[in-house]
Coordinates of C-alpha atoms in Angstrom, one line a residue:
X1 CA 133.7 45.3 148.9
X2 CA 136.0 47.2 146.4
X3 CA 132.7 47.4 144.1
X4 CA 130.8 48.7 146.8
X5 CA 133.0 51.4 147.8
X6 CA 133.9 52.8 144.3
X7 CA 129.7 52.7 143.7
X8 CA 129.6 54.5 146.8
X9 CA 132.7 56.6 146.0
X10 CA 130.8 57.7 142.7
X11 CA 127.9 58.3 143.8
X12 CA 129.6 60.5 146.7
X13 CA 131.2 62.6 143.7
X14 CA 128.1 63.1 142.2
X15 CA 126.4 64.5 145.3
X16 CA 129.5 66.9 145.7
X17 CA 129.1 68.2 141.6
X18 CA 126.0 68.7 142.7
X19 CA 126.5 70.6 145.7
X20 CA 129.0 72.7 144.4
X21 CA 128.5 73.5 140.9
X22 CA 125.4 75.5 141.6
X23 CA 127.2 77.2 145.0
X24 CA 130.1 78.2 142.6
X25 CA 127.5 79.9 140.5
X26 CA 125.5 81.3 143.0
X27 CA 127.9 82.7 145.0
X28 CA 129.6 84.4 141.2
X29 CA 126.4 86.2 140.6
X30 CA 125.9 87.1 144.5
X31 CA 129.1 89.0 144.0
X32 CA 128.9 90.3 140.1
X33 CA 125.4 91.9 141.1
X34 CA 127.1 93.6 144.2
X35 CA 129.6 94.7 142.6
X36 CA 127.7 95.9 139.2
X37 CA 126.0 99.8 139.2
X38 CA 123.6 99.1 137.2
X39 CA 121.1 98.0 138.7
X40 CA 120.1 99.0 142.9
X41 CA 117.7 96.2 142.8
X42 CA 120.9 93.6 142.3
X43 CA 122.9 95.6 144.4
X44 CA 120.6 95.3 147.3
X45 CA 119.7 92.0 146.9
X46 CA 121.9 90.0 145.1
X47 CA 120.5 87.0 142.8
X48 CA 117.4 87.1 144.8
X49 CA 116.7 90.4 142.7
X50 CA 116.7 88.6 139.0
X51 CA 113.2 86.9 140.2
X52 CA 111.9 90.6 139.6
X53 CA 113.5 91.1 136.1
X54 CA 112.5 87.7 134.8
X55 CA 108.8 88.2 136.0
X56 CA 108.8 91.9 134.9
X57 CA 110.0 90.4 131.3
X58 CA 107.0 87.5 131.0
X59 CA 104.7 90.0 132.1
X60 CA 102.5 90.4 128.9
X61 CA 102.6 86.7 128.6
X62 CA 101.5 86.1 131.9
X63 CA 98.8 88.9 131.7
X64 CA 97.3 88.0 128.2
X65 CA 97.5 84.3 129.0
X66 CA 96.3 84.2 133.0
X67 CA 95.5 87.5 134.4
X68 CA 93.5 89.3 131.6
X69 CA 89.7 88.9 131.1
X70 CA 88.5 88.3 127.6
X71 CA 87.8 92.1 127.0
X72 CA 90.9 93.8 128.7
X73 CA 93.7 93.4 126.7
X74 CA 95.2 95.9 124.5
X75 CA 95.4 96.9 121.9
X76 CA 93.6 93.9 121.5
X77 CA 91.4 92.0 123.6
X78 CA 91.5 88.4 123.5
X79 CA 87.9 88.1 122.4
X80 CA 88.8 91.0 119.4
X81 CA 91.4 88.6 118.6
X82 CA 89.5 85.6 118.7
X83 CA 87.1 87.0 116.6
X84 CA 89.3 87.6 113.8
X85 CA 91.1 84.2 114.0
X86 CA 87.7 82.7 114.2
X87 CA 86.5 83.9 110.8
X88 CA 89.7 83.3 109.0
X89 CA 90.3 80.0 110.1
X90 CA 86.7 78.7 110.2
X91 CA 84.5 81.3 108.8
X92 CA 83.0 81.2 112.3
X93 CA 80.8 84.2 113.6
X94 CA 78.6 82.9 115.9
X95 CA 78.7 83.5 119.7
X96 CA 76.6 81.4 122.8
X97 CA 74.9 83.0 125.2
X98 CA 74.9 86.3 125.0
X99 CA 77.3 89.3 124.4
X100 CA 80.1 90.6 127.0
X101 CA 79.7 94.6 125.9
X102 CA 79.4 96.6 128.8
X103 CA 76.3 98.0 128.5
X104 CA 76.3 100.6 131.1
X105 CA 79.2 102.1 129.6
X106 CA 78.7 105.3 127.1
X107 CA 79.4 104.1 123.3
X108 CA 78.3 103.9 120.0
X109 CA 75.6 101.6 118.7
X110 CA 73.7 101.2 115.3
X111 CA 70.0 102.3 115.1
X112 CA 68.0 98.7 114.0
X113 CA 65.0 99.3 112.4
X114 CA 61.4 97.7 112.9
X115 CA 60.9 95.8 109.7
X116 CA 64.3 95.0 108.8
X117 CA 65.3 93.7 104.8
X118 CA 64.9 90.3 104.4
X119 CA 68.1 89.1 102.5
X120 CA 66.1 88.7 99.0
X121 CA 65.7 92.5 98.9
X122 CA 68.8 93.5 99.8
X123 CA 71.5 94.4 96.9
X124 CA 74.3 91.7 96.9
X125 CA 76.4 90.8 93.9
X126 CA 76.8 87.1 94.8
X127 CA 78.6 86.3 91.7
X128 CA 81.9 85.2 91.4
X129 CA 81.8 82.4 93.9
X130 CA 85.1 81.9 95.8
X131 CA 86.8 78.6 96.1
X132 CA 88.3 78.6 99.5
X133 CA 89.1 76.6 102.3
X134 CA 88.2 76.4 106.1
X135 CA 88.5 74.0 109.1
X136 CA 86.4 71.8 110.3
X137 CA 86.6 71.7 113.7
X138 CA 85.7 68.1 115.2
X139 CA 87.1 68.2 118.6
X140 CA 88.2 70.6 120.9
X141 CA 89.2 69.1 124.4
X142 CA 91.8 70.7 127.0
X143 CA 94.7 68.4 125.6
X144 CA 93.3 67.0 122.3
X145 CA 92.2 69.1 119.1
X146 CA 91.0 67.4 116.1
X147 CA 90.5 69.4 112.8
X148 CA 90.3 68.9 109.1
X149 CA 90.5 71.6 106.2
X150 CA 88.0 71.3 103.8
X151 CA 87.0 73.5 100.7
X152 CA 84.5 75.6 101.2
X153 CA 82.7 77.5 98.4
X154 CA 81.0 81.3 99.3
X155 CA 79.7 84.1 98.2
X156 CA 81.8 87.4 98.1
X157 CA 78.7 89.3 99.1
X158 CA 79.9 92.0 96.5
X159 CA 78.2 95.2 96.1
X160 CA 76.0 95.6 93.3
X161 CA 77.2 97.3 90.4
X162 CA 75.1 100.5 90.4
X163 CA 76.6 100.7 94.4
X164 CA 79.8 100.4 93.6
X165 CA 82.4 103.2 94.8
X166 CA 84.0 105.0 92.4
X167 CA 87.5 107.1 93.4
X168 CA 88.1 109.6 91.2
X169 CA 85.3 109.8 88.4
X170 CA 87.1 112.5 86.3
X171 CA 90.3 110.7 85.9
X172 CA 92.0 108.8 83.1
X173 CA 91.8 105.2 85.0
X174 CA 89.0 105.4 88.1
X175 CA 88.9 103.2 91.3
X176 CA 86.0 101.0 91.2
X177 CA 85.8 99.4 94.6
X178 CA 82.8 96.4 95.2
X179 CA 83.8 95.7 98.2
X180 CA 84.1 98.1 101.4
X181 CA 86.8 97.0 102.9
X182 CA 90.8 96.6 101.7
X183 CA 93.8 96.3 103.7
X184 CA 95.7 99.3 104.9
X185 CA 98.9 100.7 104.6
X186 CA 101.7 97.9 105.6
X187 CA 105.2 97.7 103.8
X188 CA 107.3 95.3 103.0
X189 CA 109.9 95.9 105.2
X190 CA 107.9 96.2 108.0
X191 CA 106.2 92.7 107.2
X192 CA 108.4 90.1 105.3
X193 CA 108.1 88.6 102.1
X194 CA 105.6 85.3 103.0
X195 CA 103.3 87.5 105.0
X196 CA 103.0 90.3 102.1
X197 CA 102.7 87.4 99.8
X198 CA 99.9 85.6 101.5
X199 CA 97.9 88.8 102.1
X200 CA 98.4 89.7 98.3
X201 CA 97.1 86.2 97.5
X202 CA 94.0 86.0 99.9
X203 CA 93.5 89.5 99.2
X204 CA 93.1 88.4 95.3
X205 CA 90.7 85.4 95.9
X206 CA 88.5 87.6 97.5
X207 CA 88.0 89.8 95.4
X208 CA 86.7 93.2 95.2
X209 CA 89.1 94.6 98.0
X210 CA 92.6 96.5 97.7
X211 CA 95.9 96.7 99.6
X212 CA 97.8 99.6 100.3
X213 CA 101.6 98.4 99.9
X214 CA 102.5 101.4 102.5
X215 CA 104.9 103.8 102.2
X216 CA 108.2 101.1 101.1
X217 CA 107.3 101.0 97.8
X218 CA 106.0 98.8 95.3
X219 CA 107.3 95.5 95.8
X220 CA 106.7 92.0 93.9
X221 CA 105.0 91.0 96.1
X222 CA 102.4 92.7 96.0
X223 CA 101.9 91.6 92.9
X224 CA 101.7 88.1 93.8
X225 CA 98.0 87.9 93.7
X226 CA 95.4 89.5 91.8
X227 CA 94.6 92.0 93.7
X228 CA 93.8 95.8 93.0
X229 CA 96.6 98.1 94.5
X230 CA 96.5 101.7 96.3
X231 CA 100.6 102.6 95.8
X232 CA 101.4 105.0 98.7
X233 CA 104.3 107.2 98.3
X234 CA 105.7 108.2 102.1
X235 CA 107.9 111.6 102.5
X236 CA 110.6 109.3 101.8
X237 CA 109.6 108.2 98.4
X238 CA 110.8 105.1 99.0
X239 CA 110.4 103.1 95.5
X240 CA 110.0 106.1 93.3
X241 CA 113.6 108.4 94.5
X242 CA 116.4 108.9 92.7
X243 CA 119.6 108.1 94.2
X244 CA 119.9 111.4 95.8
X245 CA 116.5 111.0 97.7
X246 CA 114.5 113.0 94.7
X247 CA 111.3 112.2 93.1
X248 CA 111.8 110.0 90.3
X249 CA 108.8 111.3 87.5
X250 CA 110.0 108.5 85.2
X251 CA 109.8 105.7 87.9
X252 CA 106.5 107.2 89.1
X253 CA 105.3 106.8 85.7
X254 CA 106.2 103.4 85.6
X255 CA 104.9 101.8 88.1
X256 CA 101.6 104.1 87.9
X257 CA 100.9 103.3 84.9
X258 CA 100.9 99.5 85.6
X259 CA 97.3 97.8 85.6
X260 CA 97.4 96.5 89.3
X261 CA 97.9 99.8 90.7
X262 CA 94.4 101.7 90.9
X263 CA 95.0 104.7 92.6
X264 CA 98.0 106.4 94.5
X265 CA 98.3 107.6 98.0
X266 CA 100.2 110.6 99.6
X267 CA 100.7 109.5 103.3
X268 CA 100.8 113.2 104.9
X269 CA 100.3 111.7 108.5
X270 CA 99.6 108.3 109.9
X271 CA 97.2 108.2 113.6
X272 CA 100.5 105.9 115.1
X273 CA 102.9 108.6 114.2
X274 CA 102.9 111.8 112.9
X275 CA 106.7 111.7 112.1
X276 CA 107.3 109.6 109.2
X277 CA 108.1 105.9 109.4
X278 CA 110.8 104.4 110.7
X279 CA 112.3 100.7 109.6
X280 CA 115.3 99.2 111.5
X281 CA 118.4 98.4 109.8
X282 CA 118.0 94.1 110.5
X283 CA 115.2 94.4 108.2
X284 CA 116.8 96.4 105.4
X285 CA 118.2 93.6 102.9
X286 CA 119.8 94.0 99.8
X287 CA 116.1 93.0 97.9
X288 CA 114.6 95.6 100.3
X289 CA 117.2 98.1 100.1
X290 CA 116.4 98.0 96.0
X291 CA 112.8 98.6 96.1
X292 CA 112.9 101.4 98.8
X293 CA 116.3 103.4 96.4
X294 CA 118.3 103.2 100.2
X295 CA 121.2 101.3 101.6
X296 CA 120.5 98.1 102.9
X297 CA 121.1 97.0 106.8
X298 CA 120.8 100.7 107.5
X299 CA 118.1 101.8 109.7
X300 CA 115.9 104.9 108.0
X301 CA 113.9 107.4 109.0
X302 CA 111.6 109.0 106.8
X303 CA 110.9 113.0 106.7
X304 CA 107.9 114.0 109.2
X305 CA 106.4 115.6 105.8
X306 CA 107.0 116.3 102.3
X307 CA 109.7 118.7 100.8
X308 CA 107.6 118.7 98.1
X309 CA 105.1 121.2 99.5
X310 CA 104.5 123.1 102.4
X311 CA 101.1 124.5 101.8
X312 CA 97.9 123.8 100.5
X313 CA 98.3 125.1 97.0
X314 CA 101.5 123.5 96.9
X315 CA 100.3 120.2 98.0
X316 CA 97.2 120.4 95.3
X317 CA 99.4 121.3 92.8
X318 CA 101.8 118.2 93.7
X319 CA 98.4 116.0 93.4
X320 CA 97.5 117.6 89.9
X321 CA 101.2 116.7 88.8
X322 CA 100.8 113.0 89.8
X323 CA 97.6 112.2 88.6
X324 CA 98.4 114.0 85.1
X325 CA 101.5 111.5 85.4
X326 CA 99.8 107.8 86.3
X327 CA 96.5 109.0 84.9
X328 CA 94.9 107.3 88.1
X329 CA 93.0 108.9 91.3
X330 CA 94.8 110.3 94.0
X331 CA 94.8 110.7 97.2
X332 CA 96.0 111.8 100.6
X333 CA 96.3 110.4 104.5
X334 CA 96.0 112.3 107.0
X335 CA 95.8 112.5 110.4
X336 CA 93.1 115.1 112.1
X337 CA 94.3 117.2 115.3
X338 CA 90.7 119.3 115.6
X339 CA 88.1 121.1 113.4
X340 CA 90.5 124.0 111.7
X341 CA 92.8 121.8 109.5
X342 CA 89.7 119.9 108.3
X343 CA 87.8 123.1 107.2
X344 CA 90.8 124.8 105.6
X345 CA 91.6 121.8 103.2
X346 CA 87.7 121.8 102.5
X347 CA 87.2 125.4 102.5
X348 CA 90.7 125.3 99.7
X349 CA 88.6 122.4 97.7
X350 CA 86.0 125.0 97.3
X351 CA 87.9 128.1 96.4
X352 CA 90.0 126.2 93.5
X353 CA 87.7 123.4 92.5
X354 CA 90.6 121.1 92.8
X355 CA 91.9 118.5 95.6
X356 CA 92.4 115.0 95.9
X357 CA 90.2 111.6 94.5
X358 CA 90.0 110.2 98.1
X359 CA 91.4 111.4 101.9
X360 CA 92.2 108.4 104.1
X361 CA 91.3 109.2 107.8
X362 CA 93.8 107.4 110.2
X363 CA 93.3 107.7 113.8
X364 CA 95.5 108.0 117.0
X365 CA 94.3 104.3 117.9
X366 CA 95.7 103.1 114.5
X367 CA 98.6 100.4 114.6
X368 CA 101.8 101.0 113.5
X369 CA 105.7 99.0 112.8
X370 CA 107.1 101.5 115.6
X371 CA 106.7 104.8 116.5
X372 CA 107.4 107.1 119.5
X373 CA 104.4 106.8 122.3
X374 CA 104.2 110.3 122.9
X375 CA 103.4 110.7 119.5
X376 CA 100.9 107.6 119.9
X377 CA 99.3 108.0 122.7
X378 CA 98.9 112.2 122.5
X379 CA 98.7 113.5 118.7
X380 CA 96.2 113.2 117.1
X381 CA 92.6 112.5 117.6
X382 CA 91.0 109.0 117.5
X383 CA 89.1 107.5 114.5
X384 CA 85.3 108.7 115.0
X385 CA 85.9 112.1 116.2
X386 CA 88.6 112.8 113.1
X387 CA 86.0 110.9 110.8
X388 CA 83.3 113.2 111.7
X389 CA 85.0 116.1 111.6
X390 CA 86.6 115.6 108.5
X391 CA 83.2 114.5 106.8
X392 CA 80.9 117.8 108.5
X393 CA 83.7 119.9 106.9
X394 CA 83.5 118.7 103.8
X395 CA 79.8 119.1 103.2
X396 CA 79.9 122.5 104.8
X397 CA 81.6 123.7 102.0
X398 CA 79.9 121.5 99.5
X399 CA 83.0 119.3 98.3
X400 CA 81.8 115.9 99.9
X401 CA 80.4 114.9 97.0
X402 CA 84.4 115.2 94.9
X403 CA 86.1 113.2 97.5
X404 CA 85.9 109.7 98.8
X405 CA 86.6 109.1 102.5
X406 CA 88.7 106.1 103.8
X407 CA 88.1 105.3 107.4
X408 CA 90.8 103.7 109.5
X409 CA 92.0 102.7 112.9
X410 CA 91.0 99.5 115.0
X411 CA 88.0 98.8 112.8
X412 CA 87.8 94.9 112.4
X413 CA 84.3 93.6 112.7
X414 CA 81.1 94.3 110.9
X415 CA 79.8 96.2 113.4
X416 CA 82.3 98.6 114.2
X417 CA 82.9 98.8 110.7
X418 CA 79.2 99.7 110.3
X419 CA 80.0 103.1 113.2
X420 CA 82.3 104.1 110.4
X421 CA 80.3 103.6 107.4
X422 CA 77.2 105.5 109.4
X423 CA 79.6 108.4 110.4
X424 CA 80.5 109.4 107.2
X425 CA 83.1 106.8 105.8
X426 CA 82.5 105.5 102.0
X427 CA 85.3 102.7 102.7
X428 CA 87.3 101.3 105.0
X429 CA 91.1 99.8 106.1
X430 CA 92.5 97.4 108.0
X431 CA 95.9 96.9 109.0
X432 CA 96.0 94.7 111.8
X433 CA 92.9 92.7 111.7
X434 CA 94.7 91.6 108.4
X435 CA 98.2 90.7 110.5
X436 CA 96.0 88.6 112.9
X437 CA 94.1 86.7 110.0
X438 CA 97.6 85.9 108.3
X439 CA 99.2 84.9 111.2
X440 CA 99.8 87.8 113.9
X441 CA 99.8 86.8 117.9
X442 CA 100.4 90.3 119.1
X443 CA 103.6 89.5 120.5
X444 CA 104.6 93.2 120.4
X445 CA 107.7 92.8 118.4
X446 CA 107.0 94.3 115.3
X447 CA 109.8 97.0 115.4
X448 CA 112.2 94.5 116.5
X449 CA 112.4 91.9 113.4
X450 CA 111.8 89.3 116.4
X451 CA 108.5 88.5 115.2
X452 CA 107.7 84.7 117.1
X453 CA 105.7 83.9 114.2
X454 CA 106.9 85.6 111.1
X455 CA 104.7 88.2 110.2
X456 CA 106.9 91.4 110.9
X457 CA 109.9 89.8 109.9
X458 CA 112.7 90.1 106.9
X459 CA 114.4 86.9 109.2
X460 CA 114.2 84.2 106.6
X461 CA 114.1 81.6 109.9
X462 CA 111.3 83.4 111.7
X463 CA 109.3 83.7 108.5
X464 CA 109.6 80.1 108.0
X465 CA 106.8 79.6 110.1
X466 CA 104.5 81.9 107.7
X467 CA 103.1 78.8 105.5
X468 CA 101.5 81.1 102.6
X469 CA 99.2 78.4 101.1
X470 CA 97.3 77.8 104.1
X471 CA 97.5 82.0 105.5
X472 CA 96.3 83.2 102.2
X473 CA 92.8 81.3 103.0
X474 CA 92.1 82.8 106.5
X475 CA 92.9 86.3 104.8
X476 CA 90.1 85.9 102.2
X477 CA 88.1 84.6 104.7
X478 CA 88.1 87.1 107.2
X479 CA 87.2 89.8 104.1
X480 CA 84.6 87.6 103.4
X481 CA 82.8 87.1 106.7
X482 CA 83.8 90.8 107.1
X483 CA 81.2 91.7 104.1
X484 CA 78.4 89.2 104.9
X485 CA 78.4 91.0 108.4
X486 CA 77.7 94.4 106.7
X487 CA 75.1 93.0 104.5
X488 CA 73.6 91.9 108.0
X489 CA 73.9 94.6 109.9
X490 CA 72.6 96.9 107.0
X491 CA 69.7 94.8 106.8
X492 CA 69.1 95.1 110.8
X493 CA 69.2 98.6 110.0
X494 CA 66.5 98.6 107.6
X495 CA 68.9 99.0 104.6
X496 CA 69.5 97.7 101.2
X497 CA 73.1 97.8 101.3
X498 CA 75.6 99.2 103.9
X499 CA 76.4 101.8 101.1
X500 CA 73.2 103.6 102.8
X501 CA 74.1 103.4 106.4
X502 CA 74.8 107.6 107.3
X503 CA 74.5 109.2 110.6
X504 CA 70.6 108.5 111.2
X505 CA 71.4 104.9 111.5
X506 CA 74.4 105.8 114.3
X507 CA 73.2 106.6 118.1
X508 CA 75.3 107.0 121.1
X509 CA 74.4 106.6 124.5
X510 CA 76.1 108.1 127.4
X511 CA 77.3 106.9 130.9
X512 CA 73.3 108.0 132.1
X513 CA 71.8 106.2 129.5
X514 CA 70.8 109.5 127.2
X515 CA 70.7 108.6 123.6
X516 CA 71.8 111.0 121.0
X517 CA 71.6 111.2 117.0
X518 CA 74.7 112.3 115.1
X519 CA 73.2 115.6 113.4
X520 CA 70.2 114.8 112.1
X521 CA 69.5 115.2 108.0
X522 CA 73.6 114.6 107.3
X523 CA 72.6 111.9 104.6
X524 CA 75.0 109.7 102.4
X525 CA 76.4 110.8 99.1
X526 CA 78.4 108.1 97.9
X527 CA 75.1 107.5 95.2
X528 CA 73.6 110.7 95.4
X529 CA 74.9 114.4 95.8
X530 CA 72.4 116.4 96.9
X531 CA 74.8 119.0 98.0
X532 CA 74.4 120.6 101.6
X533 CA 72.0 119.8 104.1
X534 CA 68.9 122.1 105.2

């Protein structure tokens, strides 16, 4: 009987625990939100309101995961994302069925011609092969995946040699570029140490491409893999500044001079911002802190533009000084607000014979670590309209032959990539098609240092996740299908290479199904300068 009733008597207790412990916490937080002014949600309905702030913070998740069709997310959908992960992962390009493009929508499409190239006449440098590895996906069931790496040997659908790009033909040390596309401008800083590493790596195997190490500086990182390197220099001049913020002509020099770095880039605007950049102080260590010349764990904010300049004949004079310093091209980024801006840099390319190697062409629907979003959303004109612009200027005045154009700004697949080429581009960047292939979920977290999976991180724990010898292969992959696609798309277009493609090969067809040509006769010169149109 005694058992019985201390059993009972314990059980009894537990039932009260229980009870209680929850009612003493409930009825705390009915009161603490009454009381608090914070929030007139809580204050009005007391505990019951958290439901709202917990959904309201799961949101995205719940969106990209469970609400969102396969083409609505931004700035992302999940099928762009897919698409990327796809070829990195498993060199995969291939869809079933048929295409989800909404076709009665107005938008841009490439003009296929009747007898297309067969792929024995188009011009593809096929040679080095490159020694990679993909998976080998053997099952994919709702609770069960089954994979294996395997090496995988490809071509780097290179462009042949007398298509190659050259960036600054009348300079010391020119850019010669055999593939189209390179990654754009990302720091480290804003991404950590494993992610810069395995982009530099995968970057390197592929050969043929670039990275831009953005506007922190050189880093050794970047130098981790063979790869070419465009060295941007920000208002900031993070890297090359003297301890009093000035430009360092000796450290330029230095790190000009050095073999990996090909060119060098003035970033006069980005399409995400056109303030200059801004890091937060978590991600300033003391390693970081050295490269960029600033304190470390201190946020910075770098000058909306140079105090270097202020005009054009200042700013070509500044580009003169450089490249006489590193002996390599130069160039400058720049964002494009409408016609005028365009035409006066052109129309001052002209009247001096001077200017820069190369202008990269960023767009308002570019990516960025963090910015403001009425500078984001509002300033600054989107990637094909700024593209065009910039390109019809330049020929206008007869200087498109000097200059290489850079496109940039949500370009990651072959086709879209084509748009650009068509439109007037001679190359092309990519900044977060690059984050997704080493790693990147979208999580939205980049100006945070929260990054879930380690990509735009300095958080040694976060970045643990970041496995560089298997990232470094989906990197060079994704280049790699990213280049076969152009060669594929070129030859739909009746092309020998997708150095040819120029506005006749670009239509777009409105919301009544019209179909216009981009300006008629505005051929290519990346081979050939025939100098203004008829």
């Amino acid at each position: 009987m005694r058992a019985f009733l201390d059993n009972w008597f314990g059980i009894d207790f537990l039932l009260i625990l229980i009870l209680l412990v929850p009612g003493l916490v409930f009825t705390y937080l009915f009161f603490y939100d009454r009381k608090q002014k914070e929030h007139s949600v809580l204050r009005n309905y007391p505990v019951l309101g958290k439901v709202r702030y917990f959904l309201e913070k799961i949101g995205p998740e719940l969106r990209q995961y469970l609400f969102h069709n396969d083409r609505e997310g931004k700035p992302f959908s999940r099928n762009d994302y897919e698409s990327i992960v796809k070829r990195g992962k498993y060199l995969q390009d291939l869809i079933g069925f048929g295409s989800e493009r909404d076709f009665d929508q107005p938008g841009y499409y490439i003009q296929n011609a009747l007898f297309p190239k067969q792929e024995e006449e188009m011009r593809i440098d096929h040679k080095p092969r490159v020694k990679t590895k993909k998976y080998d996906l053997q099952h994919d069931g709702l609770f069960y995946r089954k994979e294996e790496r395997v090496d995988s040997d490809q071509s780097p659908y290179l462009l042949a040699d007398s298509d190659a790009v050259v960036i600054g033909e009348g300079c010391d040390h020119p850019f010669v570029v055999k593939g189209l596309v390179g990654m754009s401008a990302m720091s480290y800083g804003s991404l950590g140490e494993q992610a810069i590493t395995a982009l530099s790596e995968g970057l390197g195997m592929a050969r043929g491409s670039w990275m831009n190490t953005g506007e922190g500086g050189l880093s050794p990182y970047h130098l981790k893999g063979d790869v070419d390197l465009v060295m941007q220099i920000g208002p900031g001049l993070f890297g090359v500044r003297d301890r009093e913020g000035r430009l360092d002509w000796e450290e330029l020099r230095r790190k000009g001079q050095m073999d990996p770095v090909k060119a060098i880039e003035l970033k006069l605007g980005q399409g995400a911002k056109l303030r200059g950049g801004h890091v937060d102080g978590s991600k300033i260590n003391p390693e970081i802190a050295e490269i960029r010349k600033i304190p470390p764990f201190e946020s910075v904010d770098s000058p909306n533009r140079f105090r270097e300049f202020d005009d054009l004949p200042t700013l070509f004079s500044f580009l003169e000084k450089i490249r006489r310093c590193t002996g390599k091209p130069v160039g400058i980024k720049i964002v494009v607000g409408g016609p005028e801006a365009a035409n006066q840099l052109a129309a001052h390319m002209k009247k001096t014979g001077a200017g820069p190697d190369f202008i990269t062409v960023d767009g308002g629907e570019g990516g960025t670590g963090a910015s403001f979003q009425d500078l984001a959303d509002s300033v600054g004109l989107p990637n094909k309209s700024a593209l065009m612009i910039t390109d019809t200027a330049l020929r206008n005045h007869g200087v498109r032959n000097r200059v290489k154009l850079i496109a940039s700004g949500k370009l990651i697949t072959p086709d879209q990539i084509s748009i650009a080429l068509g439109m007037g581009a001679d190359l092309v960047n990519i900044a977060r098609g690059m984050m997704i292939s080493v790693g990147c979920i979208q999580a939205l977290k980049c100006h945070t240092n929260d990054c879930p999976v380690g990509v735009a991180t300095t958080d040694s724990k976060l970045q643990r996740g970041l496995v560089v010898e298997e990232k470094k292969y989906r990197v060079a992959n994704y280049v790699l299908s990213l280049r076969k696609g152009l060669f594929r798309v070129a030859a739909a277009a009746g092309t020998k290479s997708p150095v040819e493609l120029d506005r006749h090969h670009v239509v777009y067809k409105d919301e009544r199904g019209a179909v216009w040509e981009l300006e008629d006769g505005q051929k290519s010169t990346r081979k050939e300068h025939p100098g203004l149109p008829a």
